PDB file of C-alpha atoms in Angstrom:
ATOM      1  CA  UNK Q   1      -6.596  -5.808 -45.377  1.00 53.00           C
ATOM      2  CA  UNK Q   2      -8.812  -3.014 -44.057  1.00 68.00           C
ATOM      3  CA  UNK Q   3     -10.898  -4.118 -41.069  1.00 75.00           C
ATOM      4  CA  UNK Q   4     -14.531  -3.123 -41.683  1.00 88.00           C
ATOM      5  CA  UNK Q   5     -16.289  -0.610 -39.510  1.00 93.00           C
ATOM      6  CA  UNK Q   6     -19.461  -1.974 -37.937  1.00 95.00           C
ATOM      7  CA  UNK Q   7     -22.147   0.659 -37.433  1.00 96.00           C
ATOM      8  CA  UNK Q   8     -24.763  -0.445 -34.899  1.00 97.00           C
ATOM      9  CA  UNK Q   9     -27.905   1.703 -34.988  1.00 98.00           C
ATOM     10  CA  UNK Q  10     -30.489  -0.740 -33.607  1.00 98.00           C
ATOM     11  CA  UNK Q  11     -30.782  -0.396 -29.852  1.00 96.00           C
ATOM     12  CA  UNK Q  12     -28.254   2.434 -29.663  1.00 94.00           C
ATOM     13  CA  UNK Q  13     -25.420   3.922 -31.688  1.00 95.00           C
ATOM     14  CA  UNK Q  14     -22.073   2.134 -31.595  1.00 94.00           C
ATOM     15  CA  UNK Q  15     -19.061   2.182 -33.923  1.00 94.00           C
ATOM     16  CA  UNK Q  16     -16.898  -0.930 -33.713  1.00 92.00           C
ATOM     17  CA  UNK Q  17     -13.728  -1.987 -35.536  1.00 91.00           C
ATOM     18  CA  UNK Q  18     -12.565  -5.521 -34.875  1.00 86.00           C
ATOM     19  CA  UNK Q  19     -11.508  -6.036 -31.248  1.00 85.00           C
ATOM     20  CA  UNK Q  20     -10.820  -2.354 -30.587  1.00 84.00           C
ATOM     21  CA  UNK Q  21     -12.909  -0.615 -27.905  1.00 86.00           C
ATOM     22  CA  UNK Q  22     -16.287   0.421 -29.268  1.00 87.00           C
ATOM     23  CA  UNK Q  23     -17.066   4.107 -29.720  1.00 88.00           C
ATOM     24  CA  UNK Q  24     -20.450   5.567 -28.812  1.00 89.00           C
ATOM     25  CA  UNK Q  25     -21.034   9.012 -30.329  1.00 84.00           C
ATOM     26  CA  UNK Q  26     -22.085  11.181 -27.414  1.00 81.00           C
ATOM     27  CA  UNK Q  27     -24.888  13.526 -28.392  1.00 89.00           C
ATOM     28  CA  UNK Q  28     -28.197  12.569 -29.977  1.00 92.00           C
ATOM     29  CA  UNK Q  29     -27.434  15.023 -32.807  1.00 93.00           C
ATOM     30  CA  UNK Q  30     -24.092  13.320 -33.490  1.00 93.00           C
ATOM     31  CA  UNK Q  31     -25.814   9.926 -33.491  1.00 94.00           C
ATOM     32  CA  UNK Q  32     -28.411  11.250 -35.944  1.00 94.00           C
ATOM     33  CA  UNK Q  33     -25.606  12.395 -38.252  1.00 94.00           C
ATOM     34  CA  UNK Q  34     -23.933   8.972 -38.172  1.00 94.00           C
ATOM     35  CA  UNK Q  35     -27.266   7.235 -38.750  1.00 94.00           C
ATOM     36  CA  UNK Q  36     -28.278   9.518 -41.577  1.00 93.00           C
ATOM     37  CA  UNK Q  37     -25.041   8.917 -43.474  1.00 93.00           C
ATOM     38  CA  UNK Q  38     -24.934   5.185 -42.754  1.00 94.00           C
ATOM     39  CA  UNK Q  39     -28.455   4.726 -44.138  1.00 94.00           C
ATOM     40  CA  UNK Q  40     -28.127   7.054 -47.134  1.00 91.00           C
ATOM     41  CA  UNK Q  41     -28.054   5.358 -50.555  1.00 84.00           C
ATOM     42  CA  UNK Q  42     -24.383   4.726 -51.224  1.00 78.00           C
ATOM     43  CA  UNK Q  43     -23.557   6.077 -47.776  1.00 76.00           C
ATOM     44  CA  UNK Q  44     -23.239   9.651 -49.094  1.00 86.00           C
ATOM     45  CA  UNK Q  45     -25.183  12.921 -48.836  1.00 93.00           C
ATOM     46  CA  UNK Q  46     -24.538  16.520 -49.741  1.00 94.00           C
ATOM     47  CA  UNK Q  47     -23.710  18.835 -46.860  1.00 93.00           C
ATOM     48  CA  UNK Q  48     -26.850  20.826 -47.645  1.00 93.00           C
ATOM     49  CA  UNK Q  49     -29.074  17.719 -47.472  1.00 93.00           C
ATOM     50  CA  UNK Q  50     -27.596  16.790 -44.091  1.00 93.00           C
ATOM     51  CA  UNK Q  51     -28.017  20.324 -42.737  1.00 93.00           C
ATOM     52  CA  UNK Q  52     -31.625  20.477 -43.973  1.00 92.00           C
ATOM     53  CA  UNK Q  53     -32.477  17.132 -42.369  1.00 90.00           C
ATOM     54  CA  UNK Q  54     -30.835  17.845 -39.017  1.00 91.00           C
ATOM     55  CA  UNK Q  55     -32.032  21.448 -38.685  1.00 92.00           C
ATOM     56  CA  UNK Q  56     -35.176  21.637 -40.846  1.00 90.00           C
ATOM     57  CA  UNK Q  57     -36.517  24.821 -39.234  1.00 91.00           C
ATOM     58  CA  UNK Q  58     -33.264  26.794 -39.237  1.00 92.00           C
ATOM     59  CA  UNK Q  59     -32.197  29.281 -41.936  1.00 93.00           C
ATOM     60  CA  UNK Q  60     -29.689  27.802 -44.398  1.00 90.00           C
ATOM     61  CA  UNK Q  61     -26.692  29.727 -43.076  1.00 92.00           C
ATOM     62  CA  UNK Q  62     -27.458  28.767 -39.487  1.00 95.00           C
ATOM     63  CA  UNK Q  63     -27.974  25.101 -40.422  1.00 94.00           C
ATOM     64  CA  UNK Q  64     -24.666  25.002 -42.305  1.00 94.00           C
ATOM     65  CA  UNK Q  65     -22.861  26.589 -39.357  1.00 95.00           C
ATOM     66  CA  UNK Q  66     -24.458  24.050 -36.988  1.00 95.00           C
ATOM     67  CA  UNK Q  67     -23.267  21.255 -39.271  1.00 95.00           C
ATOM     68  CA  UNK Q  68     -19.698  22.609 -39.228  1.00 95.00           C
ATOM     69  CA  UNK Q  69     -19.765  22.591 -35.433  1.00 95.00           C
ATOM     70  CA  UNK Q  70     -21.177  19.062 -35.389  1.00 94.00           C
ATOM     71  CA  UNK Q  71     -18.461  17.826 -37.745  1.00 94.00           C
ATOM     72  CA  UNK Q  72     -15.882  19.372 -35.440  1.00 92.00           C
ATOM     73  CA  UNK Q  73     -17.402  17.354 -32.569  1.00 92.00           C
ATOM     74  CA  UNK Q  74     -17.244  14.229 -34.724  1.00 91.00           C
ATOM     75  CA  UNK Q  75     -13.548  14.756 -35.472  1.00 90.00           C
ATOM     76  CA  UNK Q  76     -12.821  15.315 -31.792  1.00 89.00           C
ATOM     77  CA  UNK Q  77     -14.761  12.232 -30.658  1.00 86.00           C
ATOM     78  CA  UNK Q  78     -13.579   9.936 -33.464  1.00 88.00           C
ATOM     79  CA  UNK Q  79     -10.057  10.766 -34.529  1.00 83.00           C
ATOM     80  CA  UNK Q  80      -9.765   7.816 -36.951  1.00 85.00           C
ATOM     81  CA  UNK Q  81     -12.929   8.760 -38.848  1.00 86.00           C
ATOM     82  CA  UNK Q  82     -11.034   9.470 -42.097  1.00 87.00           C
ATOM     83  CA  UNK Q  83     -10.297   5.737 -42.506  1.00 89.00           C
ATOM     84  CA  UNK Q  84     -13.993   5.133 -43.150  1.00 90.00           C
ATOM     85  CA  UNK Q  85     -15.435   8.541 -44.035  1.00 91.00           C
ATOM     86  CA  UNK Q  86     -14.960  11.258 -46.624  1.00 91.00           C
ATOM     87  CA  UNK Q  87     -15.744  14.809 -45.540  1.00 91.00           C
ATOM     88  CA  UNK Q  88     -15.248  17.630 -48.032  1.00 90.00           C
ATOM     89  CA  UNK Q  89     -16.813  20.976 -48.923  1.00 89.00           C
ATOM     90  CA  UNK Q  90     -19.692  19.398 -50.840  1.00 91.00           C
ATOM     91  CA  UNK Q  91     -20.540  16.018 -49.361  1.00 93.00           C
ATOM     92  CA  UNK Q  92     -20.247  13.626 -46.454  1.00 94.00           C
ATOM     93  CA  UNK Q  93     -19.883   9.918 -47.057  1.00 93.00           C
ATOM     94  CA  UNK Q  94     -19.042   6.591 -45.526  1.00 92.00           C
ATOM     95  CA  UNK Q  95     -16.879   4.366 -47.708  1.00 89.00           C
ATOM     96  CA  UNK Q  96     -19.432   1.619 -48.469  1.00 84.00           C
ATOM     97  CA  UNK Q  97     -16.849  -1.100 -49.132  1.00 86.00           C
ATOM     98  CA  UNK Q  98     -15.388  -0.562 -45.629  1.00 89.00           C
ATOM     99  CA  UNK Q  99     -18.582  -0.297 -43.621  1.00 93.00           C
ATOM    100  CA  UNK Q 100     -21.225  -2.742 -42.371  1.00 94.00           C
ATOM    101  CA  UNK Q 101     -24.528  -1.364 -41.067  1.00 96.00           C
ATOM    102  CA  UNK Q 102     -26.830  -3.509 -38.921  1.00 97.00           C
ATOM    103  CA  UNK Q 103     -29.992  -1.859 -40.267  1.00 98.00           C
ATOM    104  CA  UNK Q 104     -29.049  -2.686 -43.845  1.00 96.00           C
ATOM    105  CA  UNK Q 105     -28.248  -6.284 -42.876  1.00 97.00           C
ATOM    106  CA  UNK Q 106     -31.637  -6.510 -41.143  1.00 98.00           C
ATOM    107  CA  UNK Q 107     -33.492  -5.126 -44.165  1.00 97.00           C
ATOM    108  CA  UNK Q 108     -31.624  -7.449 -46.539  1.00 97.00           C
ATOM    109  CA  UNK Q 109     -32.543 -10.458 -44.388  1.00 97.00           C
ATOM    110  CA  UNK Q 110     -36.202  -9.372 -44.338  1.00 97.00           C
ATOM    111  CA  UNK Q 111     -36.223  -9.029 -48.135  1.00 97.00           C
ATOM    112  CA  UNK Q 112     -34.652 -12.479 -48.552  1.00 97.00           C
ATOM    113  CA  UNK Q 113     -37.156 -13.984 -46.129  1.00 96.00           C
ATOM    114  CA  UNK Q 114     -40.039 -12.560 -48.143  1.00 95.00           C
ATOM    115  CA  UNK Q 115     -38.618 -13.852 -51.426  1.00 96.00           C
ATOM    116  CA  UNK Q 116     -37.899 -17.359 -50.156  1.00 96.00           C
ATOM    117  CA  UNK Q 117     -41.240 -17.561 -48.311  1.00 93.00           C
ATOM    118  CA  UNK Q 118     -43.086 -16.736 -51.540  1.00 93.00           C
ATOM    119  CA  UNK Q 119     -41.011 -19.426 -53.262  1.00 95.00           C
ATOM    120  CA  UNK Q 120     -42.212 -21.853 -50.557  1.00 92.00           C
ATOM    121  CA  UNK Q 121     -38.654 -22.516 -49.407  1.00 94.00           C
ATOM    122  CA  UNK Q 122     -39.383 -22.670 -45.679  1.00 90.00           C
ATOM    123  CA  UNK Q 123     -35.819 -23.635 -44.697  1.00 92.00           C
ATOM    124  CA  UNK Q 124     -34.262 -20.671 -46.494  1.00 95.00           C
ATOM    125  CA  UNK Q 125     -37.001 -18.361 -45.211  1.00 94.00           C
ATOM    126  CA  UNK Q 126     -36.400 -19.498 -41.657  1.00 94.00           C
ATOM    127  CA  UNK Q 127     -32.648 -18.918 -41.968  1.00 96.00           C
ATOM    128  CA  UNK Q 128     -33.273 -15.388 -43.263  1.00 97.00           C
ATOM    129  CA  UNK Q 129     -35.809 -14.697 -40.500  1.00 96.00           C
ATOM    130  CA  UNK Q 130     -33.305 -15.853 -37.888  1.00 96.00           C
ATOM    131  CA  UNK Q 131     -30.679 -13.489 -39.326  1.00 97.00           C
ATOM    132  CA  UNK Q 132     -33.191 -10.643 -39.192  1.00 97.00           C
ATOM    133  CA  UNK Q 133     -34.171 -11.458 -35.601  1.00 95.00           C
ATOM    134  CA  UNK Q 134     -30.513 -11.591 -34.566  1.00 95.00           C
ATOM    135  CA  UNK Q 135     -29.791  -8.229 -36.213  1.00 96.00           C
ATOM    136  CA  UNK Q 136     -32.704  -6.451 -34.544  1.00 97.00           C
ATOM    137  CA  UNK Q 137     -31.374  -5.499 -31.114  1.00 96.00           C
ATOM    138  CA  UNK Q 138     -33.778  -2.678 -30.361  1.00 96.00           C
ATOM    139  CA  UNK Q 139     -35.320   0.482 -31.805  1.00 97.00           C
ATOM    140  CA  UNK Q 140     -33.446   2.580 -34.325  1.00 98.00           C
ATOM    141  CA  UNK Q 141     -31.358   5.313 -32.662  1.00 97.00           C
ATOM    142  CA  UNK Q 142     -33.471   5.473 -29.494  1.00 96.00           C
ATOM    143  CA  UNK Q 143     -31.839   8.717 -28.335  1.00 94.00           C
ATOM    144  CA  UNK Q 144     -32.929  10.575 -31.502  1.00 94.00           C
ATOM    145  CA  UNK Q 145     -36.288  12.238 -32.108  1.00 92.00           C
ATOM    146  CA  UNK Q 146     -35.861  13.501 -35.695  1.00 90.00           C
ATOM    147  CA  UNK Q 147     -38.854  12.893 -37.968  1.00 89.00           C
ATOM    148  CA  UNK Q 148     -36.884  10.713 -40.391  1.00 89.00           C
ATOM    149  CA  UNK Q 149     -35.600   8.571 -37.504  1.00 94.00           C
ATOM    150  CA  UNK Q 150     -39.072   8.087 -36.008  1.00 94.00           C
ATOM    151  CA  UNK Q 151     -40.608   7.082 -39.356  1.00 94.00           C
ATOM    152  CA  UNK Q 152     -37.912   4.537 -40.148  1.00 96.00           C
ATOM    153  CA  UNK Q 153     -37.849   3.298 -36.532  1.00 97.00           C
ATOM    154  CA  UNK Q 154     -41.548   2.457 -36.747  1.00 96.00           C
ATOM    155  CA  UNK Q 155     -41.126   0.632 -40.082  1.00 97.00           C
ATOM    156  CA  UNK Q 156     -38.233  -1.402 -38.737  1.00 98.00           C
ATOM    157  CA  UNK Q 157     -40.120  -2.300 -35.575  1.00 97.00           C
ATOM    158  CA  UNK Q 158     -43.127  -3.509 -37.605  1.00 96.00           C
ATOM    159  CA  UNK Q 159     -40.845  -5.609 -39.798  1.00 97.00           C
ATOM    160  CA  UNK Q 160     -39.136  -7.094 -36.731  1.00 97.00           C
ATOM    161  CA  UNK Q 161     -42.467  -7.981 -35.094  1.00 96.00           C
ATOM    162  CA  UNK Q 162     -43.658  -9.684 -38.296  1.00 95.00           C
ATOM    163  CA  UNK Q 163     -40.380 -11.576 -38.746  1.00 95.00           C
ATOM    164  CA  UNK Q 164     -40.154 -12.799 -35.157  1.00 95.00           C
ATOM    165  CA  UNK Q 165     -43.876 -13.626 -35.127  1.00 93.00           C
ATOM    166  CA  UNK Q 166     -43.375 -15.747 -38.233  1.00 93.00           C
ATOM    167  CA  UNK Q 167     -40.515 -17.568 -36.519  1.00 93.00           C
ATOM    168  CA  UNK Q 168     -42.860 -18.329 -33.606  1.00 92.00           C
ATOM    169  CA  UNK Q 169     -45.384 -19.721 -36.094  1.00 90.00           C
ATOM    170  CA  UNK Q 170     -42.724 -21.948 -37.654  1.00 91.00           C
ATOM    171  CA  UNK Q 171     -41.729 -23.175 -34.183  1.00 91.00           C
ATOM    172  CA  UNK Q 172     -45.382 -24.013 -33.505  1.00 91.00           C
ATOM    173  CA  UNK Q 173     -45.695 -25.888 -36.781  1.00 89.00           C
ATOM    174  CA  UNK Q 174     -42.578 -27.870 -35.853  1.00 89.00           C
ATOM    175  CA  UNK Q 175     -44.180 -28.654 -32.461  1.00 93.00           C
ATOM    176  CA  UNK Q 176     -41.220 -27.039 -30.709  1.00 92.00           C
ATOM    177  CA  UNK Q 177     -43.355 -25.392 -28.036  1.00 92.00           C
ATOM    178  CA  UNK Q 178     -40.522 -24.162 -25.748  1.00 92.00           C
ATOM    179  CA  UNK Q 179     -38.933 -22.406 -28.741  1.00 91.00           C
ATOM    180  CA  UNK Q 180     -42.320 -21.031 -29.833  1.00 91.00           C
ATOM    181  CA  UNK Q 181     -42.916 -19.586 -26.364  1.00 93.00           C
ATOM    182  CA  UNK Q 182     -39.469 -17.987 -26.240  1.00 93.00           C
ATOM    183  CA  UNK Q 183     -39.938 -16.512 -29.708  1.00 93.00           C
ATOM    184  CA  UNK Q 184     -43.408 -15.200 -28.873  1.00 91.00           C
ATOM    185  CA  UNK Q 185     -41.949 -13.554 -25.767  1.00 94.00           C
ATOM    186  CA  UNK Q 186     -39.366 -11.882 -28.009  1.00 92.00           C
ATOM    187  CA  UNK Q 187     -42.221 -10.361 -30.053  1.00 92.00           C
ATOM    188  CA  UNK Q 188     -43.564  -8.772 -26.881  1.00 92.00           C
ATOM    189  CA  UNK Q 189     -40.107  -7.540 -25.923  1.00 92.00           C
ATOM    190  CA  UNK Q 190     -39.959  -5.703 -29.260  1.00 93.00           C
ATOM    191  CA  UNK Q 191     -43.560  -4.445 -29.048  1.00 92.00           C
ATOM    192  CA  UNK Q 192     -45.038  -4.739 -25.522  1.00 92.00           C
ATOM    193  CA  UNK Q 193     -48.542  -3.751 -26.689  1.00 91.00           C
ATOM    194  CA  UNK Q 194     -48.740  -6.212 -29.579  1.00 87.00           C
ATOM    195  CA  UNK Q 195     -52.128  -7.916 -29.174  1.00 89.00           C
ATOM    196  CA  UNK Q 196     -51.384 -10.674 -31.672  1.00 86.00           C
ATOM    197  CA  UNK Q 197     -48.212 -11.480 -29.729  1.00 85.00           C
ATOM    198  CA  UNK Q 198     -50.188 -11.943 -26.515  1.00 89.00           C
ATOM    199  CA  UNK Q 199     -52.742 -14.136 -28.292  1.00 88.00           C
ATOM    200  CA  UNK Q 200     -50.000 -16.306 -29.790  1.00 85.00           C
ATOM    201  CA  UNK Q 201     -48.236 -16.633 -26.442  1.00 85.00           C
TER     202      UNK Q 201
END
């Protein structure tokens, strides 16, 4: 049975397969490539879409050449990539049935928390919130400054603050004050300037 590839994008960029040593793609540009593909619908994008996103101000020919060089770096850094990726003349793709992405797990947990909270199922909502809080280990691809990364990073951080803040509220309601304090402190670790977090703490 194929061991899944875990792609960690929250708090850094790490590729992990079972108990094997983890791989950290070196350059910020290489990390942006991994993140872009991992978060694409279906895990696939055309080469042109990737080139346009990574080098938006470059002429097409230059962007495509830069992408070829970047893919060469990827092959050098990650020699087993073809077990989990498809790279051809038209598209780049992760094999979705062989890959787990922490961001997608986080977003799925957030969506489930919202659904179960609206259904007034506090136990299920809490379990989903705890999964979301566990998945969020830091900002999305902190080494990358691409526009698409920054926009999604901010959305994920807001969702994490709301989820962890709601867990603190549930701890308060349960009169578990030590847990509520620890959870409120986690909000401030995610967003150190969060005024509501300071008020709750």
